[in-house]
GROMACS .gro file of C-alpha atoms in nm:
model
  488
    1MET     CA    1  -0.953  -1.731   3.969
    2GLY     CA    2  -0.976  -1.441   4.212
    3LYS     CA    3  -1.354  -1.438   4.243
    4ALA     CA    4  -1.556  -1.723   4.098
    5THR     CA    5  -1.866  -1.511   4.038
    6GLY     CA    6  -1.686  -1.189   3.944
    7PHE     CA    7  -1.789  -1.199   3.579
    8LEU     CA    8  -2.154  -1.212   3.693
    9GLU     CA    9  -2.125  -0.937   3.954
   10PHE     CA   10  -1.913  -0.669   3.792
   11ASP     CA   11  -1.952  -0.470   3.472
   12ARG     CA   12  -1.659  -0.367   3.261
   13VAL     CA   13  -1.518  -0.023   3.348
   14HIS     CA   14  -1.332   0.150   3.068
   15GLU     CA   15  -1.039   0.382   3.122
   16ALA     CA   16  -1.150   0.744   3.147
   17TYR     CA   17  -1.061   1.000   2.878
   18GLU     CA   18  -1.006   1.371   2.905
   19VAL     CA   19  -1.297   1.543   2.724
   20PRO     CA   20  -1.237   1.616   2.351
   21LEU     CA   21  -1.266   1.994   2.375
   22SER     CA   22  -0.983   1.995   2.628
   23ARG     CA   23  -0.750   1.731   2.486
   24VAL     CA   24  -0.737   1.873   2.133
   25LYS     CA   25  -0.553   2.171   2.280
   26HIS     CA   26  -0.241   1.967   2.361
   27TYR     CA   27  -0.037   1.665   2.252
   28LYS     CA   28  -0.013   1.487   2.586
   29GLU     CA   29  -0.171   1.149   2.661
   30PHE     CA   30  -0.529   1.187   2.779
   31VAL     CA   31  -0.618   0.834   2.894
   32HIS     CA   32  -0.641   0.789   3.271
   33ALA     CA   33  -0.530   0.448   3.391
   34LEU     CA   34  -0.750   0.246   3.624
   35SER     CA   35  -0.709   0.297   3.997
   36ASP     CA   36  -0.583   0.003   4.203
   37GLU     CA   37  -0.935  -0.078   4.317
   38GLN     CA   38  -1.081  -0.050   3.967
   39ALA     CA   39  -0.811  -0.282   3.834
   40LYS     CA   40  -0.884  -0.531   4.115
   41ILE     CA   41  -1.252  -0.542   4.018
   42GLN     CA   42  -1.172  -0.578   3.649
   43GLY     CA   43  -0.932  -0.860   3.730
   44ALA     CA   44  -1.215  -1.031   3.918
   45ARG     CA   45  -1.414  -1.049   3.591
   46CYS     CA   46  -1.166  -1.302   3.449
   47MET     CA   47  -1.338  -1.643   3.429
   48ASP     CA   48  -1.021  -1.855   3.448
   49CYS     CA   49  -1.139  -2.049   3.141
   50GLY     CA   50  -1.041  -2.411   3.097
   51ILE     CA   51  -0.879  -2.300   2.773
   52PRO     CA   52  -0.779  -1.931   2.798
   53PHE     CA   53  -0.820  -1.822   2.436
   54CYS     CA   54  -0.690  -1.477   2.530
   55ASN     CA   55  -0.339  -1.626   2.558
   56ASN     CA   56  -0.348  -1.734   2.196
   57GLY     CA   57  -0.522  -1.417   2.083
   58CYS     CA   58  -0.226  -1.222   2.221
   59PRO     CA   59   0.070  -1.238   1.979
   60VAL     CA   60   0.325  -1.240   2.264
   61ASN     CA   61   0.118  -1.502   2.450
   62ASN     CA   62   0.081  -1.297   2.767
   63VAL     CA   63  -0.021  -1.518   3.062
   64ILE     CA   64  -0.335  -1.314   3.108
   65PRO     CA   65  -0.543  -1.514   3.360
   66ASP     CA   66  -0.243  -1.528   3.594
   67PHE     CA   67  -0.182  -1.154   3.607
   68ASN     CA   68  -0.556  -1.086   3.631
   69ASP     CA   69  -0.569  -1.305   3.941
   70LEU     CA   70  -0.261  -1.140   4.091
   71VAL     CA   71  -0.408  -0.793   4.039
   72TYR     CA   72  -0.731  -0.906   4.205
   73HIS     CA   73  -0.524  -1.006   4.508
   74HIS     CA   74  -0.324  -0.680   4.493
   75ASP     CA   75  -0.005  -0.878   4.429
   76TRP     CA   76   0.128  -0.618   4.185
   77ARG     CA   77   0.492  -0.719   4.223
   78ASN     CA   78   0.431  -1.069   4.093
   79ALA     CA   79   0.188  -0.936   3.833
   80ILE     CA   80   0.464  -0.736   3.664
   81GLU     CA   81   0.696  -1.038   3.679
   82VAL     CA   82   0.435  -1.245   3.492
   83LEU     CA   83   0.372  -0.965   3.242
   84HIS     CA   84   0.741  -0.905   3.175
   85SER     CA   85   0.801  -1.277   3.125
   86THR     CA   86   0.639  -1.250   2.780
   87ASN     CA   87   0.640  -0.879   2.697
   88ASN     CA   88   0.943  -0.651   2.712
   89PHE     CA   89   0.746  -0.328   2.677
   90PRO     CA   90   0.395  -0.347   2.825
   91GLU     CA   91   0.384   0.033   2.858
   92PHE     CA   92   0.377   0.044   2.475
   93THR     CA   93   0.121  -0.231   2.420
   94GLY     CA   94  -0.089  -0.116   2.715
   95ARG     CA   95  -0.136   0.213   2.532
   96ILE     CA   96  -0.143   0.142   2.158
   97CYS     CA   97  -0.222  -0.226   2.106
   98PRO     CA   98  -0.573  -0.288   1.961
   99ALA     CA   99  -0.604  -0.578   2.208
  100PRO     CA  100  -0.670  -0.890   2.000
  101CYS     CA  101  -0.662  -1.072   2.337
  102GLU     CA  102  -0.993  -0.908   2.428
  103ALA     CA  103  -1.150  -1.020   2.100
  104ALA     CA  104  -1.056  -1.377   2.203
  105CYS     CA  105  -1.186  -1.346   2.561
  106THR     CA  106  -1.444  -1.615   2.637
  107LEU     CA  107  -1.654  -1.369   2.836
  108GLY     CA  108  -1.679  -1.163   2.518
  109ILE     CA  109  -1.904  -1.422   2.352
  110ASN     CA  110  -2.213  -1.282   2.524
  111ALA     CA  111  -2.087  -0.990   2.737
  112ASP     CA  112  -1.820  -0.722   2.746
  113PRO     CA  113  -1.478  -0.892   2.748
  114VAL     CA  114  -1.235  -0.852   3.034
  115GLY     CA  115  -1.052  -0.519   3.006
  116ILE     CA  116  -0.714  -0.690   2.962
  117LYS     CA  117  -0.541  -0.393   2.801
  118SER     CA  118  -0.640  -0.155   3.081
  119ILE     CA  119  -0.518  -0.403   3.344
  120GLU     CA  120  -0.185  -0.435   3.160
  121HIS     CA  121  -0.160  -0.055   3.149
  122ALA     CA  122  -0.223  -0.035   3.524
  123ILE     CA  123   0.033  -0.306   3.607
  124ILE     CA  124   0.323  -0.151   3.418
  125ASP     CA  125   0.255   0.204   3.534
  126LYS     CA  126   0.238   0.077   3.893
  127ALA     CA  127   0.564  -0.113   3.847
  128TRP     CA  128   0.752   0.191   3.719
  129SER     CA  129   0.615   0.414   3.996
  130GLU     CA  130   0.720   0.162   4.262
  131GLY     CA  131   1.070   0.122   4.116
  132TRP     CA  132   1.023  -0.246   4.029
  133VAL     CA  133   1.146  -0.208   3.671
  134ALA     CA  134   1.523  -0.219   3.697
  135PRO     CA  135   1.806  -0.303   3.455
  136GLN     CA  136   1.887  -0.673   3.424
  137PRO     CA  137   2.253  -0.686   3.315
  138PRO     CA  138   2.386  -1.033   3.232
  139LYS     CA  139   2.577  -1.231   3.491
  140ARG     CA  140   2.839  -1.316   3.231
  141LYS     CA  141   2.945  -1.187   2.891
  142THR     CA  142   2.977  -1.416   2.591
  143GLY     CA  143   3.221  -1.206   2.391
  144LYS     CA  144   2.986  -1.219   2.091
  145LYS     CA  145   2.882  -0.901   1.910
  146VAL     CA  146   2.543  -0.846   1.749
  147ALA     CA  147   2.427  -0.555   1.533
  148VAL     CA  148   2.055  -0.472   1.530
  149VAL     CA  149   1.945  -0.250   1.241
  150GLY     CA  150   1.634  -0.056   1.340
  151SER     CA  151   1.522   0.063   1.683
  152GLY     CA  152   1.148   0.009   1.655
  153PRO     CA  153   0.969  -0.241   1.881
  154ALA     CA  154   1.113  -0.546   1.700
  155GLY     CA  155   1.469  -0.416   1.716
  156LEU     CA  156   1.440  -0.302   2.077
  157ALA     CA  157   1.289  -0.630   2.197
  158CYS     CA  158   1.553  -0.832   2.011
  159ALA     CA  159   1.836  -0.613   2.143
  160GLN     CA  160   1.719  -0.631   2.504
  161GLN     CA  161   1.688  -1.009   2.499
  162LEU     CA  162   2.031  -1.055   2.341
  163ALA     CA  163   2.195  -0.815   2.586
  164ARG     CA  164   2.045  -1.004   2.879
  165ALA     CA  165   2.191  -1.324   2.729
  166GLY     CA  166   2.537  -1.166   2.759
  167HIS     CA  167   2.604  -1.049   2.405
  168ASP     CA  168   2.742  -0.705   2.315
  169VAL     CA  169   2.457  -0.543   2.120
  170THR     CA  170   2.472  -0.227   1.909
  171VAL     CA  171   2.148  -0.083   1.772
  172PHE     CA  172   2.171   0.129   1.455
  173GLU     CA  173   1.893   0.380   1.383
  174LYS     CA  174   1.877   0.601   1.073
  175ASN     CA  175   1.669   0.868   1.246
  176ASP     CA  176   1.806   1.114   1.498
  177ARG     CA  177   1.633   0.951   1.795
  178VAL     CA  178   1.572   0.594   1.905
  179GLY     CA  179   1.229   0.438   1.861
  180GLY     CA  180   1.168   0.392   1.488
  181LEU     CA  181   0.798   0.414   1.404
  182LEU     CA  182   0.718   0.419   1.775
  183ARG     CA  183   0.895   0.754   1.786
  184TYR     CA  184   0.792   0.912   1.457
  185GLY     CA  185   0.490   0.712   1.341
  186ILE     CA  186   0.266   0.735   1.649
  187PRO     CA  187   0.137   1.070   1.778
  188ASP     CA  188   0.243   1.181   2.124
  189PHE     CA  189  -0.119   1.194   2.240
  190LYS     CA  190  -0.124   0.814   2.204
  191LEU     CA  191   0.230   0.743   2.324
  192GLU     CA  192   0.446   1.006   2.490
  193LYS     CA  193   0.805   0.964   2.387
  194TRP     CA  194   0.964   0.985   2.731
  195LEU     CA  195   0.836   0.631   2.769
  196ILE     CA  196   1.078   0.522   2.495
  197ASP     CA  197   1.362   0.722   2.649
  198ARG     CA  198   1.304   0.555   2.984
  199ARG     CA  199   1.335   0.208   2.832
  200MET     CA  200   1.640   0.317   2.637
  201ARG     CA  201   1.815   0.414   2.962
  202GLN     CA  202   1.731   0.074   3.108
  203MET     CA  203   1.872  -0.101   2.801
  204GLU     CA  204   2.190   0.109   2.809
  205ALA     CA  205   2.239   0.000   3.171
  206GLU     CA  206   2.202  -0.360   3.047
  207GLY     CA  207   2.483  -0.307   2.796
  208VAL     CA  208   2.305  -0.204   2.475
  209THR     CA  209   2.479   0.065   2.266
  210PHE     CA  210   2.263   0.296   2.052
  211ARG     CA  211   2.394   0.471   1.741
  212THR     CA  212   2.152   0.717   1.581
  213SER     CA  213   2.160   0.901   1.246
  214VAL     CA  214   2.333   0.598   1.093
  215PHE     CA  215   2.198   0.446   0.772
  216VAL     CA  216   2.294   0.085   0.703
  217GLY     CA  217   2.313   0.032   0.328
  218LYS     CA  218   2.507   0.145   0.026
  219GLU     CA  219   2.371   0.496  -0.006
  220ALA     CA  220   2.185   0.697   0.257
  221LEU     CA  221   1.812   0.739   0.210
  222PRO     CA  222   1.590   1.015   0.351
  223THR     CA  223   1.481   0.916   0.701
  224THR     CA  224   1.126   0.896   0.831
  225ILE     CA  225   1.147   1.265   0.918
  226GLY     CA  226   1.281   1.369   0.579
  227ASN     CA  227   1.644   1.427   0.677
  228MET     CA  228   1.947   1.234   0.561
  229ALA     CA  229   2.136   1.017   0.807
  230LYS     CA  230   2.473   1.167   0.904
  231GLU     CA  231   2.663   0.842   0.856
  232THR     CA  232   2.638   0.543   0.624
  233ILE     CA  233   2.767   0.196   0.708
  234SER     CA  234   2.773  -0.084   0.455
  235PRO     CA  235   2.644  -0.435   0.530
  236GLU     CA  236   2.992  -0.564   0.454
  237THR     CA  237   3.136  -0.353   0.735
  238LEU     CA  238   2.880  -0.490   0.979
  239LYS     CA  239   2.956  -0.847   0.870
  240ASP     CA  240   3.325  -0.788   0.939
  241GLU     CA  241   3.268  -0.631   1.281
  242PHE     CA  242   2.980  -0.839   1.421
  243ASP     CA  243   2.911  -1.207   1.474
  244ALA     CA  244   2.544  -1.172   1.382
  245ILE     CA  245   2.320  -0.903   1.231
  246VAL     CA  246   1.946  -0.853   1.275
  247ILE     CA  247   1.762  -0.629   1.027
  248ALA     CA  248   1.447  -0.513   1.204
  249GLY     CA  249   1.333  -0.191   1.039
  250GLY     CA  250   0.972  -0.093   0.988
  251SER     CA  251   0.751  -0.116   0.682
  252GLU     CA  252   0.790   0.239   0.555
  253THR     CA  253   0.705   0.231   0.183
  254PRO     CA  254   0.358   0.395   0.168
  255ARG     CA  255   0.088   0.285  -0.072
  256ASP     CA  256   0.039   0.562  -0.330
  257LEU     CA  257  -0.272   0.682  -0.512
  258PRO     CA  258  -0.179   0.723  -0.881
  259VAL     CA  259  -0.468   0.941  -1.001
  260PRO     CA  260  -0.466   1.266  -1.203
  261GLY     CA  261  -0.354   1.561  -0.992
  262ARG     CA  262  -0.146   1.353  -0.753
  263GLU     CA  263   0.148   1.587  -0.819
  264LEU     CA  264  -0.035   1.894  -0.685
  265ALA     CA  265   0.105   2.064  -0.376
  266GLY     CA  266  -0.103   1.979  -0.072
  267VAL     CA  267  -0.128   1.605  -0.145
  268HIS     CA  268   0.101   1.421   0.095
  269PHE     CA  269   0.164   1.083   0.247
  270ALA     CA  270   0.060   1.052   0.611
  271MET     CA  271   0.423   0.991   0.704
  272ASP     CA  272   0.516   1.328   0.554
  273PHE     CA  273   0.274   1.482   0.804
  274LEU     CA  274   0.277   1.290   1.133
  275PRO     CA  275   0.653   1.275   1.212
  276GLN     CA  276   0.687   1.652   1.177
  277GLN     CA  277   0.454   1.715   1.471
  278ASN     CA  278   0.644   1.463   1.682
  279LYS     CA  279   0.965   1.650   1.600
  280VAL     CA  280   0.810   1.983   1.703
  281ASN     CA  281   0.681   1.828   2.027
  282ALA     CA  282   1.038   1.713   2.098
  283GLY     CA  283   1.158   2.073   2.074
  284ASP     CA  284   1.291   2.078   1.718
  285LYS     CA  285   1.236   2.378   1.490
  286LEU     CA  286   1.072   2.310   1.153
  287PRO     CA  287   1.036   2.635   0.959
  288GLU     CA  288   0.823   2.469   0.688
  289GLN     CA  289   0.610   2.234   0.895
  290LEU     CA  290   0.314   2.083   0.712
  291LEU     CA  291   0.013   2.222   0.901
  292ALA     CA  292  -0.362   2.161   0.881
  293LYS     CA  293  -0.459   2.487   1.052
  294GLY     CA  294  -0.752   2.657   0.880
  295LYS     CA  295  -0.763   2.396   0.603
  296HIS     CA  296  -1.020   2.153   0.470
  297VAL     CA  297  -0.842   1.823   0.533
  298VAL     CA  298  -0.928   1.498   0.359
  299VAL     CA  299  -0.773   1.177   0.491
  300ILE     CA  300  -0.781   0.885   0.249
  301GLY     CA  301  -0.759   0.555   0.435
  302GLY     CA  302  -0.965   0.429   0.727
  303GLY     CA  303  -0.704   0.259   0.945
  304ASP     CA  304  -0.503   0.364   1.249
  305THR     CA  305  -0.268   0.589   1.052
  306GLY     CA  306  -0.566   0.772   0.905
  307SER     CA  307  -0.710   0.812   1.252
  308ASP     CA  308  -0.378   0.957   1.372
  309CYS     CA  309  -0.396   1.211   1.088
  310VAL     CA  310  -0.746   1.306   1.204
  311GLY     CA  311  -0.635   1.363   1.563
  312THR     CA  312  -0.330   1.564   1.460
  313SER     CA  313  -0.530   1.776   1.214
  314ASN     CA  314  -0.782   1.861   1.486
  315ARG     CA  315  -0.500   1.969   1.716
  316HIS     CA  316  -0.363   2.192   1.439
  317GLY     CA  317  -0.701   2.364   1.413
  318ALA     CA  318  -0.828   2.230   1.079
  319LYS     CA  319  -1.140   2.394   0.938
  320SER     CA  320  -1.286   2.051   0.860
  321VAL     CA  321  -1.165   1.691   0.860
  322THR     CA  322  -1.311   1.417   0.640
  323GLN     CA  323  -1.196   1.058   0.623
  324PHE     CA  324  -1.267   0.827   0.328
  325GLU     CA  325  -1.248   0.450   0.319
  326LEU     CA  326  -1.264   0.244   0.001
  327LEU     CA  327  -1.435  -0.054   0.164
  328PRO     CA  328  -1.802  -0.061   0.271
  329GLN     CA  329  -1.898   0.051   0.620
  330PRO     CA  330  -1.858  -0.247   0.855
  331PRO     CA  331  -2.137  -0.353   1.094
  332GLU     CA  332  -2.157  -0.175   1.428
  333GLU     CA  333  -2.155  -0.510   1.609
  334GLU     CA  334  -1.992  -0.830   1.494
  335HIS     CA  335  -2.169  -1.167   1.494
  336LYS     CA  336  -1.976  -1.296   1.793
  337PRO     CA  337  -2.068  -1.667   1.772
  338LEU     CA  338  -1.955  -1.660   1.410
  339VAL     CA  339  -1.618  -1.485   1.446
  340TRP     CA  340  -1.503  -1.549   1.805
  341PRO     CA  341  -1.216  -1.593   1.901
  342TYR     CA  342  -1.080  -1.425   1.589
  343TRP     CA  343  -1.037  -1.054   1.526
  344PRO     CA  344  -1.379  -0.924   1.415
  345VAL     CA  345  -1.458  -0.685   1.135
  346LYS     CA  346  -1.677  -0.416   1.288
  347LEU     CA  347  -1.712  -0.040   1.300
  348ARG     CA  348  -1.442   0.109   1.519
  349THR     CA  349  -1.459   0.468   1.634
  350SER     CA  350  -1.129   0.596   1.769
  351SER     CA  351  -1.073   0.876   2.019
  352SER     CA  352  -0.958   1.093   1.726
  353HIS     CA  353  -1.289   1.043   1.547
  354GLU     CA  354  -1.470   1.154   1.861
  355GLU     CA  355  -1.277   1.481   1.850
  356GLY     CA  356  -1.436   1.577   1.519
  357CYS     CA  357  -1.444   1.403   1.182
  358GLN     CA  358  -1.682   1.327   0.898
  359ARG     CA  359  -1.643   0.967   0.790
  360ASP     CA  360  -1.755   0.808   0.465
  361TRP     CA  361  -1.722   0.457   0.325
  362ALA     CA  362  -1.720   0.292  -0.017
  363VAL     CA  363  -1.565   0.604  -0.172
  364ALA     CA  364  -1.300   0.602  -0.445
  365THR     CA  365  -1.096   0.912  -0.526
  366LYS     CA  366  -1.082   0.969  -0.903
  367ARG     CA  367  -0.866   1.281  -0.929
  368PHE     CA  368  -0.740   1.597  -0.759
  369GLU     CA  369  -0.795   1.945  -0.901
  370GLY     CA  370  -0.649   2.282  -0.817
  371LYS     CA  371  -0.499   2.610  -0.936
  372ASN     CA  372  -0.142   2.734  -0.960
  373GLY     CA  373  -0.014   2.389  -0.875
  374LYS     CA  374  -0.204   2.370  -0.542
  375VAL     CA  375  -0.483   2.126  -0.466
  376GLU     CA  376  -0.825   2.279  -0.403
  377LYS     CA  377  -1.065   1.988  -0.433
  378LEU     CA  378  -1.093   1.620  -0.503
  379ILE     CA  379  -1.336   1.436  -0.726
  380ALA     CA  380  -1.466   1.106  -0.590
  381ALA     CA  381  -1.738   0.853  -0.659
  382ARG     CA  382  -1.938   0.593  -0.473
  383VAL     CA  383  -1.842   0.233  -0.529
  384GLU     CA  384  -2.006  -0.099  -0.458
  385TRP     CA  385  -1.852  -0.440  -0.418
  386LYS     CA  386  -1.990  -0.742  -0.602
  387ASP     CA  387  -1.825  -1.084  -0.594
  388GLY     CA  388  -1.514  -0.926  -0.447
  389LYS     CA  389  -1.482  -0.671  -0.727
  390MET     CA  390  -1.524  -0.296  -0.700
  391GLN     CA  391  -1.757  -0.112  -0.937
  392GLU     CA  392  -1.833   0.260  -0.956
  393VAL     CA  393  -2.195   0.348  -0.892
  394PRO     CA  394  -2.325   0.527  -1.204
  395GLY     CA  395  -2.401   0.895  -1.148
  396SER     CA  396  -2.244   0.899  -0.799
  397GLU     CA  397  -1.950   1.130  -0.871
  398PHE     CA  398  -1.909   1.423  -0.632
  399GLU     CA  399  -1.649   1.683  -0.538
  400MET     CA  400  -1.518   1.803  -0.204
  401LYS     CA  401  -1.307   2.095  -0.090
  402ALA     CA  402  -0.956   1.987  -0.004
  403ASP     CA  403  -0.667   2.214   0.091
  404LEU     CA  404  -0.471   1.926   0.240
  405VAL     CA  405  -0.500   1.561   0.137
  406LEU     CA  406  -0.328   1.295   0.347
  407LEU     CA  407  -0.276   0.949   0.198
  408ALA     CA  408  -0.299   0.688   0.475
  409MET     CA  409  -0.362   0.368   0.283
  410GLY     CA  410  -0.106   0.148   0.451
  411PHE     CA  411   0.248   0.043   0.371
  412THR     CA  412   0.359  -0.205   0.109
  413GLN     CA  413   0.709  -0.314   0.216
  414PRO     CA  414   1.028  -0.215   0.397
  415ALA     CA  415   1.279   0.020   0.236
  416SER     CA  416   1.392  -0.200  -0.054
  417PRO     CA  417   1.743  -0.045  -0.091
  418VAL     CA  418   1.825  -0.178   0.255
  419LEU     CA  419   1.725  -0.530   0.157
  420GLU     CA  420   1.907  -0.502  -0.173
  421ALA     CA  421   2.222  -0.388   0.004
  422PHE     CA  422   2.212  -0.701   0.221
  423ARG     CA  423   2.125  -0.914  -0.087
  424VAL     CA  424   1.868  -1.114   0.106
  425ASP     CA  425   1.597  -1.314  -0.068
  426LYS     CA  426   1.254  -1.150  -0.070
  427ASP     CA  427   0.904  -1.294  -0.083
  428ALA     CA  428   0.633  -1.202  -0.333
  429ARG     CA  429   0.536  -0.896  -0.128
  430GLY     CA  430   0.888  -0.755  -0.116
  431ASN     CA  431   0.956  -0.852   0.247
  432VAL     CA  432   1.256  -1.050   0.366
  433ARG     CA  433   1.207  -1.422   0.320
  434ALA     CA  434   1.265  -1.605   0.648
  435SER     CA  435   1.092  -1.893   0.824
  436THR     CA  436   0.974  -1.875   1.185
  437GLU     CA  437   1.031  -2.246   1.252
  438GLY     CA  438   1.321  -2.486   1.272
  439GLN     CA  439   1.693  -2.436   1.325
  440ARG     CA  440   1.704  -2.146   1.078
  441ALA     CA  441   1.413  -1.955   1.228
  442TYR     CA  442   1.436  -1.583   1.140
  443HIS     CA  443   1.759  -1.651   0.948
  444THR     CA  444   1.770  -1.487   0.606
  445SER     CA  445   1.927  -1.637   0.295
  446VAL     CA  446   2.253  -1.460   0.388
  447ASP     CA  447   2.483  -1.615   0.646
  448LYS     CA  448   2.462  -1.463   0.997
  449VAL     CA  449   2.194  -1.213   0.889
  450PHE     CA  450   1.857  -1.245   1.066
  451THR     CA  451   1.534  -1.049   1.040
  452ALA     CA  452   1.224  -0.976   1.250
  453GLY     CA  453   0.913  -0.760   1.259
  454ASP     CA  454   0.783  -0.562   0.962
  455MET     CA  455   1.092  -0.651   0.761
  456ARG     CA  456   0.978  -1.012   0.759
  457ARG     CA  457   0.600  -1.009   0.801
  458GLY     CA  458   0.508  -0.672   0.648
  459GLN     CA  459   0.310  -0.392   0.810
  460SER     CA  460   0.172  -0.518   1.140
  461LEU     CA  461   0.108  -0.441   1.506
  462VAL     CA  462   0.358  -0.333   1.770
  463VAL     CA  463   0.278  -0.647   1.968
  464TRP     CA  464   0.366  -0.866   1.670
  465ALA     CA  465   0.695  -0.678   1.633
  466ILE     CA  466   0.780  -0.746   1.999
  467ARG     CA  467   0.699  -1.114   1.958
  468GLU     CA  468   0.915  -1.151   1.649
  469GLY     CA  469   1.200  -0.957   1.810
  470ARG     CA  470   1.198  -1.193   2.109
  471GLN     CA  471   1.181  -1.504   1.894
  472CYS     CA  472   1.453  -1.377   1.664
  473ALA     CA  473   1.677  -1.310   1.966
  474ARG     CA  474   1.642  -1.672   2.070
  475SER     CA  475   1.743  -1.789   1.722
  476VAL     CA  476   2.044  -1.556   1.716
  477ASP     CA  477   2.150  -1.671   2.062
  478ALA     CA  478   2.126  -2.036   1.956
  479TYR     CA  479   2.322  -1.959   1.637
  480LEU     CA  480   2.602  -1.798   1.837
  481MET     CA  481   2.612  -2.035   2.134
  482GLY     CA  482   2.476  -2.365   2.004
  483ASN     CA  483   2.163  -2.346   2.220
  484SER     CA  484   1.957  -2.082   2.398
  485ASP     CA  485   1.778  -2.039   2.729
  486LEU     CA  486   1.590  -1.733   2.605
  487PRO     CA  487   1.211  -1.775   2.598
  488ARG     CA  488   1.027  -1.779   2.268
   0.00000   0.00000   0.00000
């Protein structure tokens, strides 16, 4: 513990944001990382608990008290070594992770938790600026070849670990750029994409080969950005050419809203909308980009994807933005003694909401209406929940202007044609069936085919994808070599 009384002396300091009126005019990141001195003080707030629940609250099991102490002592070089020992990409999680570690912080029981995420952000940015993040090529090559299908956080973490173990790793990505849903599912104002490119260059120096615009399956599907992959490779070809295969794509099948009027122009999935802006930011030309400028936008779904639609719509210059959620409004503050150290259900207001958005809860959309095949309004009603069942409130129906409706209600499963092409067993939710324990951890029902991330667990957090990618890499390494020194 850096300072025994730090948690009593210092208040939490949050990272500063560029003001909303300014940041909605661009797509750059607007969060300012802590200064060295601010990070030192925040590290001093760590209590060095007898049982650090934050470690277990973090899916990758970051050794949080250790790097907090090192930051307090300005030992940044060792801090990044500790952080990288469990997390391949802290610049991603330090920006977009919801920080379940902070929900598990012991200090959070009766005070503001330690700002773990902001400290992580400061450590990795410092490490890159000082040149401490360098390629780690293997000392020896094994002669084994591994194919990783999908270049999102699970695929990237798995590929980097396997390359460092000495295997020849090729990553296949159906989109035109590496990154998966990191690239085309998260707005640039939350995660600028040069961060992905920088890691990709490191991984290439470590021996990873990237092949983009390649669909692995029997017949190419439209990519996340609506284009078709330029090349198709069958699972059989991969099995012939590689000693092991990891399927690590994202959960990309969106949940639909089958109500009257769904077919009207102007009603779109969130992932029809968000990737287009990322493409434009990257310099691509989209003559028919889906824009919110001058429109009344309604976002259906109250999660992170819905919030991203809000922020992007505001940057387009929407006339109004409204977000509906089917569930009741959560409490502004959780009952900490009741829920700690678990993730609490409470009202969360994102930076996008602060930029301008009307929010409403316990609302069900009944139908869309319009003229000449174009949506003009939606009809909704209030609902109430009794004994876990939803009931419409009598006489509560209302209508709202809607020129653009964005469906952001989550994702149900990975692209099923990919799983069918590999002929792997699926669970009841349509994900790949694979255990996380034992000698066949992350191994599918098909010989030498493994899986990790959303493909196995369903829609989840980036930090969970990194964890599964690392664990899967260890299982693949043990499968190929008989044992593995890779960390879990």
